[in-house]
Short mmCIF file of C-alpha atoms in Angstrom, two decimals:
data_model
loop_
_atom_site.label_atom_id
_atom_site.label_comp_id
_atom_site.label_asym_id
_atom_site.label_seq_id
_atom_site.Cartn_x
_atom_site.Cartn_y
_atom_site.Cartn_z
CA UNK A 1 -17.69 6.61 7.62
CA UNK A 2 -17.56 4.53 4.45
CA UNK A 3 -19.18 1.14 4.54
CA UNK A 4 -16.92 -1.71 5.43
CA UNK A 5 -15.42 -3.32 2.36
CA UNK A 6 -15.04 -7.09 2.31
CA UNK A 7 -14.64 -9.90 -0.15
CA UNK A 8 -16.92 -12.81 0.62
CA UNK A 9 -17.11 -16.34 -0.73
CA UNK A 10 -20.43 -17.68 -1.86
CA UNK A 11 -21.28 -21.18 -3.04
CA UNK A 12 -22.29 -20.92 -6.66
CA UNK A 13 -21.73 -21.97 -10.23
CA UNK A 14 -18.37 -22.55 -11.81
CA UNK A 15 -16.53 -19.53 -13.14
CA UNK A 16 -17.04 -19.72 -16.89
CA UNK A 17 -13.98 -20.49 -18.99
CA UNK A 18 -11.75 -21.20 -16.00
CA UNK A 19 -10.22 -24.14 -14.19
CA UNK A 20 -11.82 -22.69 -11.05
CA UNK A 21 -14.93 -24.69 -10.20
CA UNK A 22 -17.62 -24.76 -7.58
CA UNK A 23 -17.12 -21.42 -5.88
CA UNK A 24 -18.13 -17.92 -6.88
CA UNK A 25 -16.39 -14.87 -5.49
CA UNK A 26 -18.03 -11.50 -5.24
CA UNK A 27 -17.42 -8.08 -3.75
CA UNK A 28 -19.89 -6.68 -1.25
CA UNK A 29 -19.06 -3.03 -1.93
CA UNK A 30 -18.51 -2.27 -5.60
CA UNK A 31 -17.06 1.20 -4.89
CA UNK A 32 -13.98 -0.18 -3.17
CA UNK A 33 -11.27 0.90 -5.65
CA UNK A 34 -11.80 4.60 -6.41
CA UNK A 35 -8.27 5.43 -7.59
CA UNK A 36 -8.32 2.60 -10.10
CA UNK A 37 -11.80 3.57 -11.23
CA UNK A 38 -10.66 7.18 -11.71
CA UNK A 39 -7.79 6.08 -13.94
CA UNK A 40 -10.19 4.06 -16.03
CA UNK A 41 -12.68 6.91 -16.28
CA UNK A 42 -9.92 9.23 -17.49
CA UNK A 43 -8.45 6.53 -19.77
CA UNK A 44 -5.15 6.79 -17.95
CA UNK A 45 -2.89 3.72 -17.79
CA UNK A 46 -3.63 1.44 -14.86
CA UNK A 47 -0.58 0.14 -13.01
CA UNK A 48 -1.12 -2.73 -10.58
CA UNK A 49 1.63 -3.63 -8.13
CA UNK A 50 1.37 -7.30 -7.08
CA UNK A 51 3.69 -7.63 -4.10
CA UNK A 52 4.26 -10.49 -1.70
CA UNK A 53 6.16 -13.72 -1.36
CA UNK A 54 6.27 -17.00 -3.29
CA UNK A 55 2.59 -17.04 -4.22
CA UNK A 56 3.10 -13.75 -6.04
CA UNK A 57 6.46 -14.67 -7.53
CA UNK A 58 4.82 -17.83 -8.87
CA UNK A 59 6.70 -20.63 -7.11
CA UNK A 60 5.00 -23.86 -8.14
CA UNK A 61 4.00 -22.60 -11.58
CA UNK A 62 5.46 -24.25 -14.65
CA UNK A 63 6.79 -20.92 -15.96
CA UNK A 64 6.76 -17.22 -14.97
CA UNK A 65 3.88 -16.52 -17.34
CA UNK A 66 1.70 -18.95 -15.35
CA UNK A 67 2.14 -16.93 -12.13
CA UNK A 68 -1.03 -15.13 -11.11
CA UNK A 69 0.17 -11.53 -11.82
CA UNK A 70 0.84 -12.27 -15.50
CA UNK A 71 -2.53 -13.99 -15.89
CA UNK A 72 -4.25 -11.17 -14.01
CA UNK A 73 -2.75 -8.66 -16.45
CA UNK A 74 -4.19 -10.61 -19.37
CA UNK A 75 -7.62 -10.80 -17.73
CA UNK A 76 -7.71 -7.08 -16.88
CA UNK A 77 -6.47 -6.13 -20.34
CA UNK A 78 -9.41 -8.01 -21.81
CA UNK A 79 -11.84 -6.32 -19.42
CA UNK A 80 -10.41 -2.79 -19.63
CA UNK A 81 -9.88 -2.10 -23.30
CA UNK A 82 -10.25 1.65 -22.70
CA UNK A 83 -6.93 1.95 -20.82
CA UNK A 84 -3.52 0.24 -20.90
CA UNK A 85 -2.94 -2.17 -18.01
CA UNK A 86 0.33 -3.36 -16.50
CA UNK A 87 0.59 -5.76 -13.56
CA UNK A 88 4.07 -5.68 -12.06
CA UNK A 89 5.14 -8.90 -10.35
CA UNK A 90 7.05 -7.88 -7.19
CA UNK A 91 6.95 -11.25 -5.47
CA UNK A 92 9.99 -12.70 -3.69
CA UNK A 93 9.67 -16.19 -2.29
CA UNK A 94 10.23 -16.71 1.43
CA UNK A 95 9.56 -13.15 2.54
CA UNK A 96 7.76 -12.30 5.74
CA UNK A 97 5.63 -9.18 6.15
CA UNK A 98 8.46 -7.02 7.48
CA UNK A 99 10.66 -7.75 4.45
CA UNK A 100 7.88 -7.09 1.96
CA UNK A 101 6.95 -3.90 3.79
CA UNK A 102 10.44 -2.47 3.26
CA UNK A 103 10.15 -3.07 -0.49
CA UNK A 104 6.63 -1.66 -0.56
CA UNK A 105 7.81 1.50 1.20
CA UNK A 106 10.64 1.95 -1.31
CA UNK A 107 8.33 1.41 -4.27
CA UNK A 108 5.72 3.85 -3.03
CA UNK A 109 8.41 6.48 -2.51
CA UNK A 110 8.97 6.62 -6.28
CA UNK A 111 7.39 9.50 -8.24
CA UNK A 112 5.04 7.22 -10.20
CA UNK A 113 2.56 5.44 -7.92
CA UNK A 114 0.55 2.31 -8.70
CA UNK A 115 -3.18 2.68 -9.12
CA UNK A 116 -3.71 -0.52 -7.16
CA UNK A 117 -1.54 -2.52 -4.76
CA UNK A 118 -2.34 -6.20 -4.23
CA UNK A 119 -0.46 -7.28 -1.10
CA UNK A 120 -0.32 -11.06 -0.64
CA UNK A 121 0.72 -11.40 2.97
CA UNK A 122 1.04 -13.59 6.01
CA UNK A 123 1.75 -17.18 4.99
CA UNK A 124 5.42 -17.25 6.01
CA UNK A 125 4.66 -15.28 9.17
CA UNK A 126 2.04 -17.85 10.14
CA UNK A 127 4.16 -20.88 9.25
CA UNK A 128 7.18 -19.57 11.17
CA UNK A 129 5.12 -18.55 14.18
CA UNK A 130 6.07 -14.88 14.27
CA UNK A 131 4.79 -12.44 16.88
CA UNK A 132 1.11 -11.78 16.27
CA UNK A 133 1.09 -8.25 17.65
CA UNK A 134 4.04 -7.26 15.47
CA UNK A 135 2.35 -8.81 12.45
CA UNK A 136 -0.73 -6.67 13.01
CA UNK A 137 1.46 -3.57 13.37
CA UNK A 138 3.19 -4.34 10.07
CA UNK A 139 -0.16 -4.70 8.33
CA UNK A 140 -1.31 -1.36 9.72
CA UNK A 141 1.91 0.32 8.55
CA UNK A 142 1.49 -1.09 5.06
CA UNK A 143 -2.11 0.05 4.86
CA UNK A 144 -1.11 3.54 5.94
CA UNK A 145 1.69 3.68 3.35
CA UNK A 146 -0.59 2.71 0.49
CA UNK A 147 -3.24 5.20 1.57
CA UNK A 148 -0.68 8.00 1.85
CA UNK A 149 0.42 7.24 -1.71
CA UNK A 150 -3.15 7.63 -2.95
CA UNK A 151 -3.30 4.06 -4.26
CA UNK A 152 -6.01 1.46 -3.80
CA UNK A 153 -5.20 -1.66 -1.78
CA UNK A 154 -6.42 -5.26 -1.71
CA UNK A 155 -4.97 -7.69 0.82
CA UNK A 156 -4.70 -11.35 -0.20
CA UNK A 157 -4.55 -13.59 2.84
CA UNK A 158 -2.79 -16.88 3.43
CA UNK A 159 -3.22 -20.05 1.40
CA UNK A 160 -4.95 -23.11 2.75
CA UNK A 161 -3.09 -26.40 2.31
CA UNK A 162 -3.62 -29.87 3.79
CA UNK A 163 -0.42 -30.09 5.84
CA UNK A 164 -0.75 -26.91 7.94
CA UNK A 165 1.37 -27.87 11.00
CA UNK A 166 -0.51 -25.86 13.65
CA UNK A 167 -3.88 -24.89 12.20
CA UNK A 168 -5.05 -23.05 15.33
CA UNK A 169 -2.05 -20.71 15.26
CA UNK A 170 -2.16 -20.45 11.47
CA UNK A 171 -5.81 -19.44 11.51
CA UNK A 172 -5.08 -16.79 14.12
CA UNK A 173 -2.82 -15.15 11.52
CA UNK A 174 -5.55 -15.48 8.90
CA UNK A 175 -7.89 -13.82 11.36
CA UNK A 176 -5.40 -11.00 11.97
CA UNK A 177 -5.45 -10.13 8.26
CA UNK A 178 -9.26 -10.06 8.30
CA UNK A 179 -9.54 -8.10 11.55
CA UNK A 180 -6.90 -5.51 10.66
CA UNK A 181 -8.43 -5.00 7.24
CA UNK A 182 -11.90 -4.61 8.74
CA UNK A 183 -10.71 -2.03 11.25
CA UNK A 184 -9.09 -0.03 8.45
CA UNK A 185 -11.86 -0.62 5.87
CA UNK A 186 -9.56 -2.36 3.41
CA UNK A 187 -10.82 -5.11 1.10
CA UNK A 188 -9.50 -8.62 1.60
CA UNK A 189 -9.51 -11.38 -0.99
CA UNK A 190 -9.73 -14.49 1.19
CA UNK A 191 -7.58 -17.02 -0.61
CA UNK A 192 -7.69 -19.12 2.56
CA UNK A 193 -11.47 -19.41 2.45
CA UNK A 194 -11.44 -20.08 -1.29
CA UNK A 195 -8.89 -22.89 -1.04
CA UNK A 196 -10.48 -24.37 2.07
CA UNK A 197 -13.76 -24.52 0.16
CA UNK A 198 -12.04 -26.43 -2.64
CA UNK A 199 -10.91 -28.98 -0.07
CA UNK A 200 -14.35 -29.15 1.50
CA UNK A 201 -15.96 -29.87 -1.86
CA UNK A 202 -13.41 -32.49 -2.86
CA UNK A 203 -9.86 -33.08 -1.59
CA UNK A 204 -8.88 -34.04 -5.13
CA UNK A 205 -10.00 -30.61 -6.35
CA UNK A 206 -7.72 -28.88 -3.85
CA UNK A 207 -4.85 -31.21 -4.77
CA UNK A 208 -5.31 -30.34 -8.45
CA UNK A 209 -4.89 -26.65 -7.59
CA UNK A 210 -1.57 -27.24 -5.79
CA UNK A 211 1.90 -27.92 -7.12
CA UNK A 212 3.79 -31.11 -6.43
CA UNK A 213 5.01 -29.80 -3.06
CA UNK A 214 1.44 -29.74 -1.71
CA UNK A 215 1.96 -26.20 -0.44
CA UNK A 216 2.25 -23.70 -3.29
CA UNK A 217 -0.37 -23.32 -5.96
CA UNK A 218 0.28 -24.89 -9.35
CA UNK A 219 -0.76 -23.64 -12.78
CA UNK A 220 -4.42 -24.46 -12.27
CA UNK A 221 -4.58 -22.75 -8.88
CA UNK A 222 -2.85 -19.59 -10.12
CA UNK A 223 -5.20 -19.46 -13.10
CA UNK A 224 -8.20 -19.66 -10.80
CA UNK A 225 -6.76 -17.06 -8.43
CA UNK A 226 -6.13 -14.62 -11.29
CA UNK A 227 -9.61 -15.03 -12.72
CA UNK A 228 -11.33 -14.66 -9.37
CA UNK A 229 -9.26 -11.56 -8.56
CA UNK A 230 -9.92 -10.01 -11.95
CA UNK A 231 -13.66 -10.42 -11.53
CA UNK A 232 -13.80 -8.68 -8.16
CA UNK A 233 -11.34 -5.96 -9.26
CA UNK A 234 -13.34 -5.14 -12.38
CA UNK A 235 -16.51 -4.95 -10.29
CA UNK A 236 -14.89 -2.83 -7.59
CA UNK A 237 -13.25 -0.41 -10.01
CA UNK A 238 -16.32 0.41 -12.07
CA UNK A 239 -15.28 3.87 -13.37
CA UNK A 240 -16.55 6.91 -11.52
CA UNK A 241 -18.34 9.60 -13.57
CA UNK A 242 -16.07 12.19 -15.18
CA UNK A 243 -15.17 14.91 -12.69
CA UNK A 244 -15.95 12.79 -9.64
CA UNK A 245 -14.31 14.08 -6.48
CA UNK A 246 -11.69 11.41 -5.92
CA UNK A 247 -7.94 11.55 -5.62
CA UNK A 248 -7.45 11.09 -9.32
CA UNK A 249 -4.76 12.33 -11.62
CA UNK A 250 -2.53 14.28 -9.35
CA UNK A 251 -0.30 11.39 -10.23
CA UNK A 252 1.32 11.64 -13.66
CA UNK A 253 0.28 9.42 -16.53
CA UNK A 254 2.30 6.25 -16.61
CA UNK A 255 4.04 5.93 -19.99
CA UNK A 256 6.34 3.01 -20.70
CA UNK A 257 5.20 0.90 -17.78
CA UNK A 258 7.06 -2.33 -17.11
CA UNK A 259 4.85 -5.33 -17.75
CA UNK A 260 4.94 -9.02 -17.01
CA UNK A 261 3.61 -9.80 -20.48
CA UNK A 262 5.84 -11.84 -22.76
CA UNK A 263 5.80 -11.71 -26.51
#
């Protein structure tokens, strides 16, 4: 069985050239994204589907181009000059996991599949106090759908914010993302741990990463999230050697991909 894939947070230097300070993020298993790596190795276009709720849509940002998917596209384009990159923003504010799962299922039923799915999940479920067993089942269904499509998957867990109303319950939902991912050997980018570390270092640092509502990220937080994600994605998708036995290009090339890029 493949080694468990996890994203872990390590205290370390500031990320160069970013508003993100004080915390480094690294991937424990750098072979975590084989489909994406295969596209890069073959110089095929890389399509990333960023799906989720308001943190994906970009609520709290000053404009759509400051949402994390648009900034992630720019970062990956700089890193992957050998292949075109498009990050599709499929975020809809207010969704719970069941609503996002329906859209994910419809998207993955299309002939052209994403190379990588980034599923930001669980904040609204945790805030609204949904059923924990059902939430786990929804996560498992989503993981199975992405795997059946032949796409890579990264889960992005809940945000940390100072006014969490019931932190014990909320952290149970955070734990469900981690536990379900571990059981299914899916990588998790722990946004919760990252943001909690900002608050531990300095409450003012965390506040600077949030929008005026004190809940959603603002421009600075989305910028940091995009840069941290791009670093671990680039590391995890280091291209496999030509001819490697992975589920590569049974999917068609992806001409004319929609993109979040403006101008």
